[in-house]
Structures are given as C-alpha cells and as structure tokens.
Amino acid sequence: MAPLSLPLSSLLKHKDCLQKANAFCNVLQSLHHRPCTSRLWKRSFGAVAHGVGQLLSHRPGSPNYAASVCRSSSAGQDMTERLRAVYNETKKQTEALIPAIFTNSINPDTIFANNEMSLRDTEIYGFDYDYTLAFYSRHLHTLIFNIARDILITNHRYPEGLRKYEYIPNFAVRGLHYDVQKGLLMKIDAFHYIQLGTVYRGLDPVPEEEVIAMYDGCHVPLENMSDFYGKSSHGHTMKQFMDIFSLPEMTLLSCVNDFFMRHNIDYEPVHLYKDVKEAIRDVHVKGIMYRCLFQHPHDVAHKLTSRIFVLRNRGMNYIVGKDWRDLFDVVIVQADKPGFFNDRRKPFRRVTDKGALQWDRIHKLEKGKIYKQGNLYEFLRLTGWRGSKVLYFGDHIYSDLADLTLKHGWRTGAIIPELRKEIKIMNTEQYMHMMAWLQALTGLIEQMQVHRDAASQAVVEEWIQEREAMRSQTKDIFNSQFGSLFRTYHNPTYFSRRLSRFADIYMASISCLLNYDFQHTFFPRRTPLQHEAPFWPEHGPAGISVSSQLSKMNADSD
C-alpha cells in the first residue's frame, strides 16, 4: 500500500475541523513554552469561594493574585522569597475571613435536597421502622455486640478469650467496605479508590505500602465491589455495611480478627465473616433491641394529614402506645425488604391482634388492620398509590430506597442520624479554620506548581506536606480511624454517591419535618461543576450568606 503522504488539510472534511486541529497543535506547543503564570483552568472554591477564591483568583481590577506577585517582583529577587510572600499574604487574608465564615453555621435540623421536591405534591407518606420511626438507646449496640460475641463462643466454638473484648463505640462508621477474602475493613470513595490510612486488619491500620501492594494500587475494580445491595455475593469480594445496626457487626469482625492475629491462630477470613454475620442475624431475630426504644415520632405522625403507612412491627407499642395503629392507614409487618420491592410471589396475610395468621385472600388493605409480608406490586394494585405522589422514608439507602426510586418513581427521604454530629463538628471554628486554609493552600499549590526550578519545587513540596497533614487532621476530627461518613478527604465517599442517587432529600431524623409546612419545596444547591463558574455564589461579599443578608433585610424592615 502506498504511504500516506497527503497534507493534513486534505484529510479533514470541514474547515472548522482544520481550525480545531490547528488550535490543538497550538495548545501542544504552548505546553512546552508555558510561562510561570499560565494555567489551563482555574479552581473554583466551594464554601469559601467568594472569600478565599477572590483571594487567589478574582481580585477586582487585577489578574490572578498569586501570579501577579510573581510578575511584580524584581527579576533579581529570589523566587523562594516570592513564593513565601504569596503564602504569608494568602494566610493573612484567609485568617481575616474566618470570623465572617464562622457566622454561616448550618442548622442540624435542616432537610437537605439532592433533587427538587415539593411536599405540596405528596399525598402519601411511608416509613421504615428501625432508625426512621424508632431510634435506639446508645447502649443497644453494646448489647448486640455482647450477645453476638457470646453466640460465637457458645454456638460456633470460638475461643473463650474473645469475652475480653468489649464494644468500641467510636471505632467504625457506616458505609465502610469489608474485603471478605482478606479480612480488611476500609473506606472507599465514589470513584472506587481506597482511602489510604483507613484500611484496618483487626484493630490496627494496615501500612499504606502494604495496601498498595495487595490491591496493585488503590483502585478496586467494579467486579470486586459489593453488589447492588451492598452484599458480598456472586463473586463480589467486598461487602458494604450500610445499616446502622452494622456498627457492632463491623466492630465484632475487627475484634475477632484482632484476637486471631495476636494469638497467631490460623483462620479462614471467609468463615469468620459468615459466622459473625450469622451471630448478628440471630440477635436481630430474637428481637432484643426493641426493649431499648426511647424516641417518639408521635408528633410527626399527627401533623401529617395525608395517608401514611409503616413497614415494621410490634415495636410501635413501645414507641407510641396501644393506639398507634390509628396514626397509619396501612401497617405491614415482616415485609422482608428488599425482597418486598421485587418479589411478586408473596401475597399479604392478615394478622390478628393475638398474632395468628389468617388464610383468606386480601382484596383491600384496611386501616387498623395489620398485614404480613406481601409485595410492592400487590400493594400498588390494592392502594393505587403510585409514582411521585408517594414519599417514603428509610435509613438504609439500598434496602429502603433504591428500588422505590429507580423502578417505581417514588420520592424518597433518607434518615441519616450521623448528620447531626457531623454538622456540629463542621460548625466549630476549628473545622472552619482548617477547611478555609486547606482550600487556600490547595489553590496555592495548584497555581505555583508551574515553577519547575529546584528551589521553587522545594517550597511547593513543603506546602504539599502541610496539606497532607491538614487532610489527616480533618479526617480525624470526625473519626480517628475512618473520618467522615460523607467524604474521603475532598472526594465524596461511596456512601455519599449512593445517597445522592437514591434519596431526593435527607435529614438527621424524621422530626426535622416539623420545621417545615407541608407546602414546602426543597431545592438542591446549584453547585458549580468543575468547568463552570459560580454565577450565583452560595456566599456574598466577605463570606456572608445570601440567606443571612435576606434575614438581616427582613429584620431591618420590621
């Protein structure tokens, strides 16, 4: 075949393609001769964009601040002095922003929106039971841990020495992954990357270099991740713990792993995982947890004037009292989620007040009656409650919410009790100070990395080390082992990714609804994408939020 020797212009069909090709060549050439101030794109800073962001990139009447410092310095001045001057000035101005930023605390009782949704359009409200209507005593997880540990010893013949282990309340966080084959507990972000420093074998962290060697890096391939419901099945080696009740399970797994390693006992991690899973299941089947109820959603149920239904059981007697059925239009027990949402084979059965099962066919779901099992398709046929006029609340993102929103178009509300604690931490001056400087420092590194001489690179490397130390501090402030439920450093966690996909709104507790009237519309924030400019920033001048300014205007007009 003759060699390809035609000019490039003859290979391009349209003139605009040639122009684009020329532009691309120009870009490539510019990369080889880029001046110290050139950048392909600018960072847009989030919560402090209008404060620290202006500090670094949008000062009125002047170009990029950091770059301008480089250009304004005399040619003979040492570059490291210029870099340190930028650093000191940035830090000074960031410190000046802290008081204004601190005035913008977040109310822990706020309902947050992933998707626009109006309560005005909602006609039916549905509720899961555990950690939605019923919240539990802080001692319950200790109880679950102790009983499951004793089941391992008594029923599965595990070593008696395990009794020395007690529940560690602040060890694990929800949403972690567990490698069933390797016996490792870890935190994974939305892009399937392991957060180094959060991988634990037993109760001890695994060195970063060992993690990288085991996984050929930090990425977990899709085929190794947990299945759709977070389970380890069909070849998936990872199990994701999404249930709040899984906290004692994760702790027990870690404690047993720790015991075996410390005593040099050879064991199969897969067997350990299955035995602990079975022991935890036995604790739930016995229903011990329902004796520890203490929070009452009675007021919320009374405020809801639309039809409401609940999926769970006799524990309502502990929460509301014997008249609890008067608050709900439909009551379903032992629904067996998520099978309830997918399995069409199980019909409803009526349950008498004494717990006996009746055999007659169900043609209507009546108020005041209790029904067992059933399936969602039969539920929809009997009630006619379909689509976006139904809003269902649950704490388990997979078992409670995923199928409802993906397959049936219901609106969904996630109950995330951990929100209240994390928001209180984010409202502290310590956290706001760290995050403001962390973002400012990240911007400095991004802009100044273009200085390739050895002295400048040494300064930038110092900043990088400072940034890494601060990232660890911001992790530890939430949980010293695994950090925040919602973030792996700057990235969302895998948990956050699923939350944003399967929940229209989310909140710390169902009682947050009491702060809104039932004509309210929830709007998600328009957070700029990476390539977008913040046309309508969350914060106005000097970090004052728009809502705060409006509140002040209203107060001034009174």
XYZ file of C-alpha atoms in Angstrom:
558
model
C 0.000 0.000 0.000
C 1.281 3.448 -0.905
C 2.461 5.538 2.012
C 0.129 8.157 3.361
C 1.643 11.424 2.182
C -1.369 13.696 1.712
C -1.374 17.022 3.552
C -3.408 17.212 6.732
C -5.853 19.694 5.181
C -6.933 17.121 2.592
C -7.790 14.601 5.303
C -10.161 16.959 7.093
C -13.615 17.207 5.595
C -14.653 20.548 7.055
C -12.856 23.823 7.509
C -13.799 24.020 11.192
C -12.097 20.662 11.779
C -8.869 22.108 10.353
C -9.200 25.131 12.612
C -9.674 22.861 15.616
C -6.645 20.814 14.640
C -4.525 23.952 14.348
C -5.777 25.139 17.716
C -4.891 21.773 19.239
C -1.381 22.000 17.822
C -1.038 25.471 19.310
C -2.053 24.139 22.697
C 0.552 21.386 22.488
C 3.214 23.890 21.558
C 2.237 26.224 24.371
C 2.661 23.428 26.904
C 6.354 23.277 26.029
C 6.837 27.046 26.403
C 4.279 27.874 29.100
C 5.128 30.913 31.269
C 5.056 30.539 35.024
C 1.624 32.141 35.319
C -0.269 30.173 32.680
C -2.998 27.766 33.768
C -5.355 25.524 31.810
C -8.205 26.140 34.221
C -8.982 27.883 37.480
C -10.121 26.294 40.660
C -13.499 27.386 41.982
C -13.562 27.153 45.729
C -16.720 25.810 47.332
C -17.945 27.053 50.687
C -15.455 29.913 50.819
C -15.350 30.608 47.079
C -16.208 34.249 47.348
C -13.680 34.719 50.133
C -10.593 32.588 49.612
C -11.444 32.249 45.915
C -11.240 36.011 45.477
C -8.045 35.985 47.442
C -6.407 33.739 44.880
C -8.079 34.410 41.574
C -10.690 37.154 41.292
C -9.418 40.308 42.946
C -11.292 43.246 41.326
C -9.239 45.156 38.779
C -6.269 42.838 38.915
C -5.225 39.473 37.465
C -4.704 36.318 39.479
C -3.243 37.382 42.818
C -0.539 34.751 43.173
C 0.569 35.164 39.579
C 0.657 38.933 39.917
C 3.036 38.648 42.860
C 5.416 36.637 40.675
C 5.302 39.186 37.885
C 5.618 42.263 40.117
C 8.780 41.100 41.826
C 12.126 42.249 40.510
C 13.995 39.833 38.305
C 16.817 39.517 40.775
C 14.663 38.622 43.744
C 14.924 35.027 44.872
C 11.901 33.037 43.671
C 11.534 31.290 47.014
C 11.108 34.657 48.713
C 8.324 35.499 46.276
C 6.593 32.184 46.918
C 6.792 32.649 50.673
C 5.430 36.168 50.311
C 2.421 34.795 48.451
C 1.999 32.123 51.140
C 2.132 34.610 54.013
C -0.240 37.085 52.358
C -2.711 34.304 51.492
C -2.648 33.000 55.030
C -3.117 36.504 56.453
C -6.158 37.185 54.306
C -7.604 33.726 54.977
C -7.355 34.415 58.709
C -9.247 37.658 58.174
C -12.107 35.743 56.542
C -12.638 33.295 59.422
C -14.985 35.483 61.539
C -17.300 36.018 58.563
C -17.218 32.341 57.624
C -17.960 31.355 61.205
C -21.271 33.252 61.102
C -22.565 30.818 58.465
C -23.174 27.748 60.595
C -25.569 25.039 59.392
C -28.702 24.111 61.316
C -28.527 20.347 62.108
C -32.332 20.144 61.784
C -32.266 21.230 58.140
C -33.631 18.949 55.417
C -31.167 18.767 52.520
C -32.202 18.181 48.902
C -30.457 16.137 46.223
C -33.405 16.613 43.886
C -36.079 19.297 43.741
C -39.176 18.071 45.533
C -42.360 19.693 46.858
C -44.364 18.395 49.795
C -47.359 20.022 48.125
C -47.331 17.177 45.581
C -47.065 14.466 48.219
C -50.258 12.629 49.083
C -48.923 9.506 50.788
C -46.137 9.217 53.368
C -44.463 5.880 54.075
C -41.991 4.972 56.811
C -39.498 2.282 57.573
C -39.289 1.381 61.252
C -35.723 0.994 62.578
C -33.834 4.309 62.773
C -36.678 6.052 60.937
C -39.617 5.982 63.323
C -37.694 4.265 66.099
C -34.368 5.500 67.445
C -32.481 3.430 69.959
C -30.557 3.805 73.163
C -26.806 4.228 72.787
C -26.430 1.021 74.790
C -28.134 -1.101 72.141
C -25.009 -1.588 70.013
C -23.124 -2.750 73.082
C -25.902 -5.241 73.740
C -25.851 -6.541 70.152
C -22.068 -6.863 70.234
C -22.031 -8.755 73.535
C -24.769 -11.204 72.585
C -23.284 -11.911 69.142
C -19.813 -12.373 70.669
C -21.230 -14.895 73.153
C -23.072 -16.713 70.341
C -19.744 -17.130 68.532
C -18.221 -18.654 71.648
C -21.179 -20.846 72.628
C -22.610 -21.937 69.283
C -19.605 -21.724 66.964
C -16.936 -22.778 69.488
C -14.800 -19.681 69.122
C -12.077 -19.157 71.784
C -13.215 -18.183 75.271
C -10.656 -15.375 75.247
C -12.948 -13.324 72.998
C -15.024 -12.396 76.065
C -12.315 -9.917 76.990
C -13.279 -7.759 74.007
C -15.828 -5.018 74.593
C -17.729 -2.907 72.099
C -15.818 0.176 70.908
C -18.476 2.849 70.250
C -16.357 5.163 68.091
C -14.371 2.594 66.136
C -16.316 2.251 62.867
C -18.574 4.448 60.753
C -21.388 3.430 58.456
C -20.731 2.871 54.749
C -17.395 1.063 55.090
C -16.416 -1.861 52.876
C -15.133 -5.192 54.141
C -12.928 -7.399 51.982
C -14.292 -10.831 52.866
C -11.336 -12.686 51.364
C -8.629 -10.634 53.076
C -10.433 -9.706 56.302
C -9.855 -5.968 55.817
C -12.196 -3.107 56.765
C -11.771 0.053 54.704
C -13.281 3.253 53.363
C -13.784 3.663 49.608
C -14.646 6.834 47.747
C -17.158 7.486 44.967
C -14.572 6.554 42.326
C -13.763 3.153 43.894
C -10.472 4.352 45.366
C -9.392 3.171 48.802
C -8.629 5.992 51.204
C -5.148 5.179 52.437
C -4.884 5.289 56.210
C -8.394 3.859 56.631
C -7.628 0.176 55.945
C -7.778 -1.926 59.112
C -6.833 -5.517 59.778
C -8.358 -6.246 63.134
C -7.966 -3.136 65.270
C -4.731 -1.948 63.661
C -4.220 0.110 60.486
C -2.516 -1.555 57.542
C 0.563 0.332 56.252
C -0.105 2.235 53.036
C 2.602 0.439 51.077
C 1.110 -2.939 52.039
C -2.352 -1.844 50.874
C -0.950 -0.658 47.552
C 0.867 -3.978 47.098
C -2.240 -6.054 47.887
C -4.527 -4.157 45.517
C -1.956 -3.195 42.864
C -2.658 0.429 43.743
C -5.668 1.969 45.453
C -8.446 1.264 42.957
C -10.989 -1.508 43.488
C -12.356 -2.853 40.171
C -16.102 -2.808 39.664
C -16.334 -6.608 39.593
C -14.802 -6.771 43.089
C -17.097 -4.194 44.629
C -20.216 -5.169 46.562
C -23.362 -5.965 44.585
C -26.270 -3.559 44.096
C -27.495 -4.028 47.672
C -24.017 -3.802 49.191
C -23.708 -7.559 49.676
C -20.769 -9.863 49.009
C -22.299 -12.338 46.548
C -21.882 -13.804 43.070
C -18.124 -13.335 43.064
C -18.075 -9.885 44.703
C -15.343 -9.845 47.332
C -16.468 -6.632 49.062
C -19.336 -6.215 51.499
C -20.592 -2.697 52.206
C -22.079 -2.014 55.639
C -24.927 0.455 55.078
C -27.137 -0.332 58.069
C -26.699 1.497 61.370
C -27.071 -1.884 63.045
C -23.920 -2.948 61.188
C -21.699 -0.872 63.506
C -21.488 -3.638 66.143
C -21.018 -6.193 63.353
C -18.007 -4.325 61.937
C -16.555 -3.951 65.427
C -17.036 -7.633 66.217
C -15.380 -8.664 62.943
C -12.419 -6.438 63.766
C -12.143 -7.734 67.331
C -12.187 -11.402 66.308
C -9.638 -10.728 63.575
C -7.505 -8.958 66.173
C -7.720 -11.881 68.598
C -6.690 -14.457 65.988
C -3.727 -12.386 64.793
C -2.461 -11.579 68.271
C -2.556 -15.264 69.208
C -1.081 -16.464 65.890
C -4.164 -18.552 65.148
C -4.515 -19.646 61.543
C -8.053 -18.986 60.324
C -10.118 -18.561 57.168
C -11.451 -14.971 56.863
C -14.439 -16.114 54.796
C -15.589 -18.477 57.573
C -15.150 -15.735 60.154
C -17.254 -13.307 58.136
C -20.080 -15.831 57.701
C -20.075 -16.830 61.379
C -20.209 -13.218 62.586
C -22.949 -12.449 60.075
C -24.999 -15.388 61.354
C -24.470 -14.423 65.003
C -25.612 -10.843 64.347
C -28.654 -12.153 62.488
C -29.596 -14.297 65.483
C -29.552 -11.232 67.734
C -31.998 -9.423 65.463
C -34.294 -12.423 65.097
C -34.700 -12.617 68.871
C -35.961 -9.014 68.923
C -33.932 -7.907 71.944
C -33.365 -4.425 70.567
C -36.979 -3.308 70.922
C -36.683 -3.026 74.676
C -34.381 -0.041 74.291
C -36.643 2.365 72.424
C -36.811 5.910 73.651
C -37.606 8.416 70.900
C -41.196 9.084 69.828
C -42.309 10.180 66.355
C -45.889 10.626 67.599
C -45.983 14.390 66.875
C -44.834 13.951 63.278
C -47.478 11.318 62.564
C -50.200 13.610 63.928
C -49.030 16.528 61.783
C -49.197 14.519 58.545
C -52.726 14.970 57.197
C -52.174 12.772 54.124
C -52.329 8.998 54.034
C -49.442 7.308 55.818
C -48.214 3.765 56.160
C -45.436 1.997 58.038
C -43.322 -1.050 57.297
C -42.476 -2.791 60.557
C -43.893 -4.366 63.628
C -44.958 -4.633 67.258
C -42.213 -2.301 68.422
C -44.691 0.514 67.745
C -46.371 -0.452 71.024
C -43.209 0.686 72.790
C -42.977 3.920 70.822
C -46.498 5.335 70.684
C -48.733 3.100 72.750
C -51.605 0.748 72.055
C -53.409 3.237 69.820
C -50.542 3.542 67.388
C -52.499 1.938 64.528
C -54.830 4.933 64.483
C -51.967 7.027 63.104
C -51.468 4.908 59.971
C -53.637 3.945 57.009
C -51.699 0.742 56.256
C -49.442 -1.322 58.528
C -47.187 -4.063 57.129
C -45.010 -6.303 59.294
C -42.172 -8.665 58.355
C -42.075 -7.121 54.895
C -38.698 -8.743 54.187
C -37.100 -5.785 52.386
C -35.627 -5.517 49.820
C -37.460 -8.653 48.656
C -40.730 -6.824 49.295
C -39.925 -4.460 46.431
C -39.017 -7.126 43.849
C -40.603 -10.498 44.656
C -44.144 -10.729 43.269
C -44.816 -14.177 44.711
C -45.611 -13.363 48.341
C -49.240 -12.304 48.970
C -50.374 -10.334 52.008
C -51.740 -12.154 55.046
C -53.853 -10.545 57.741
C -52.548 -10.859 61.306
C -54.946 -10.924 64.236
C -54.404 -8.934 67.427
C -53.089 -12.123 69.017
C -50.599 -12.724 66.219
C -52.450 -15.516 64.410
C -52.236 -15.623 60.604
C -55.471 -15.700 58.633
C -55.859 -17.612 55.374
C -58.398 -15.500 53.457
C -57.482 -13.626 50.271
C -56.798 -9.912 50.723
C -58.869 -7.638 48.475
C -58.297 -4.401 50.373
C -55.759 -3.032 52.840
C -57.824 -1.635 55.686
C -56.921 0.938 58.302
C -56.439 -0.512 61.770
C -55.518 -3.966 60.414
C -52.050 -5.491 60.362
C -50.708 -7.328 57.322
C -47.700 -9.569 56.965
C -45.199 -9.833 54.096
C -46.818 -9.179 50.703
C -45.020 -7.380 47.900
C -44.901 -3.907 46.456
C -46.713 -4.807 43.230
C -49.690 -6.148 45.163
C -49.506 -3.112 47.436
C -49.712 -0.757 44.445
C -52.643 -2.692 42.979
C -54.605 -2.613 46.234
C -53.957 1.037 47.098
C -53.382 2.779 43.775
C -50.586 4.759 45.412
C -48.138 5.251 42.603
C -45.336 7.477 41.421
C -44.124 10.785 42.751
C -47.134 11.424 44.990
C -45.631 8.867 47.425
C -42.754 9.901 49.715
C -41.065 7.053 51.577
C -38.558 7.465 54.415
C -35.890 4.975 55.437
C -32.368 4.796 56.829
C -30.992 2.042 54.583
C -30.158 3.540 51.207
C -30.262 0.203 49.394
C -32.928 -1.859 51.130
C -35.315 1.031 51.811
C -34.895 3.499 48.967
C -33.070 2.269 45.862
C -35.759 0.127 44.233
C -38.531 2.590 45.054
C -36.909 5.475 43.240
C -35.338 3.525 40.359
C -38.225 1.206 39.474
C -41.356 2.907 40.759
C -40.672 6.636 40.730
C -41.479 7.177 44.400
C -39.895 10.144 46.115
C -37.509 9.103 48.853
C -36.191 10.596 52.075
C -33.076 9.215 53.770
C -32.750 9.371 57.547
C -29.067 9.858 58.414
C -28.699 10.187 62.220
C -24.951 10.788 61.864
C -25.701 14.101 60.153
C -26.366 15.894 63.424
C -22.963 15.054 64.891
C -21.054 15.828 61.692
C -22.793 19.180 61.204
C -21.980 20.178 64.780
C -18.330 19.424 64.056
C -18.433 21.407 60.807
C -19.901 24.350 62.716
C -16.881 24.596 65.019
C -14.372 27.375 64.493
C -11.567 24.797 64.457
C -13.059 22.943 61.491
C -13.947 26.095 59.538
C -10.452 27.452 60.082
C -8.855 24.221 58.864
C -11.055 23.948 55.779
C -10.614 27.591 54.758
C -6.834 27.340 54.943
C -6.807 23.869 53.368
C -8.644 25.165 50.299
C -6.493 28.284 50.093
C -3.335 26.185 50.377
C -4.601 23.805 47.688
C -5.103 26.794 45.407
C -1.565 27.990 46.067
C -0.116 24.577 45.226
C -2.166 24.367 42.060
C -1.024 27.776 40.832
C 2.602 27.685 41.915
C 3.482 24.146 40.837
C 4.419 25.591 37.415
C 7.716 26.896 38.839
C 9.996 23.993 37.940
C 13.320 25.176 39.366
C 14.588 23.109 42.301
C 14.281 25.864 44.904
C 10.665 26.625 43.995
C 9.750 22.953 43.891
C 11.189 22.549 47.393
C 8.870 25.287 48.676
C 5.847 23.783 46.928
C 6.751 20.395 48.383
C 6.653 21.936 51.875
C 3.129 23.147 51.115
C 2.151 19.698 49.859
C 3.368 18.124 53.100
C 1.433 20.710 55.115
C -1.660 19.966 53.059
C -1.325 16.212 53.662
C -1.034 16.787 57.408
C -4.118 19.003 57.397
C -6.096 16.436 55.407
C -5.342 13.856 58.089
C -6.449 16.294 60.780
C -9.740 16.996 59.027
C -10.309 13.229 58.818
C -9.518 12.593 62.472
C -11.818 15.332 63.715
C -14.785 13.161 62.668
C -13.414 9.696 63.443
C -9.765 8.908 64.076
C -9.950 5.613 62.152
C -12.186 6.319 59.171
C -13.092 10.012 59.147
C -16.385 11.432 57.905
C -19.283 9.321 56.693
C -19.612 11.623 53.685
C -16.082 12.410 52.488
C -12.764 10.751 51.752
C -10.658 13.885 52.014
C -12.012 16.024 49.128
C -13.968 13.293 47.293
C -17.419 12.082 48.302
C -17.482 8.625 49.833
C -19.091 5.670 48.105
C -21.864 6.098 50.680
C -22.381 9.746 49.629
C -22.559 8.776 45.991
C -25.360 6.277 46.650
C -27.141 8.721 48.950
C -27.222 11.408 46.266
C -28.538 8.918 43.719
C -31.270 7.185 45.725
C -32.542 9.904 48.092
C -34.408 13.011 46.940
C -33.982 14.553 50.389
C -32.077 13.576 53.527
C -32.108 14.642 57.154
C -30.890 13.684 60.628
C -34.283 12.478 61.876
C -37.912 12.336 60.848
C -38.652 15.098 63.368
C -36.903 17.564 61.019
C -40.194 17.605 59.088
C -41.729 19.544 61.973
C -39.675 22.579 60.924
C -41.459 22.843 57.556
C -45.051 23.312 56.457
C -46.438 20.773 54.046
C -46.486 23.161 51.109
C -42.694 23.490 51.216
C -40.483 22.895 48.171
C -36.951 21.645 48.703
C -34.343 22.945 46.249
C -30.885 21.415 45.814
C -27.939 23.779 45.719
C -26.651 24.513 42.257
C -23.074 23.544 42.990
C -20.848 24.539 40.043
C -19.403 21.690 38.043
C -15.648 21.688 37.700
C -15.827 23.524 34.353
C -18.469 26.050 35.485
C -18.030 29.474 37.044
C -20.035 30.229 40.213
C -22.513 32.667 38.657
C -24.604 32.711 41.834
C -22.225 32.008 44.740
C -23.504 30.471 47.951
C -21.856 33.297 49.871
C -21.962 37.002 49.200
C -19.226 39.534 49.957
C -16.968 38.730 52.877
C -18.436 35.245 53.165
C -21.891 36.415 54.288
C -24.526 34.008 53.013
C -27.338 35.284 50.810
C -29.912 33.889 53.250
C -28.225 35.757 56.096
C -28.386 39.009 54.123
C -32.090 38.485 53.395
C -32.763 37.739 57.072
C -30.993 40.953 58.046
C -33.006 42.928 55.480
C -36.235 41.484 56.862
C -35.178 42.318 60.407
C -34.281 45.877 59.396
C -37.687 46.353 57.809
C -39.579 45.321 60.958
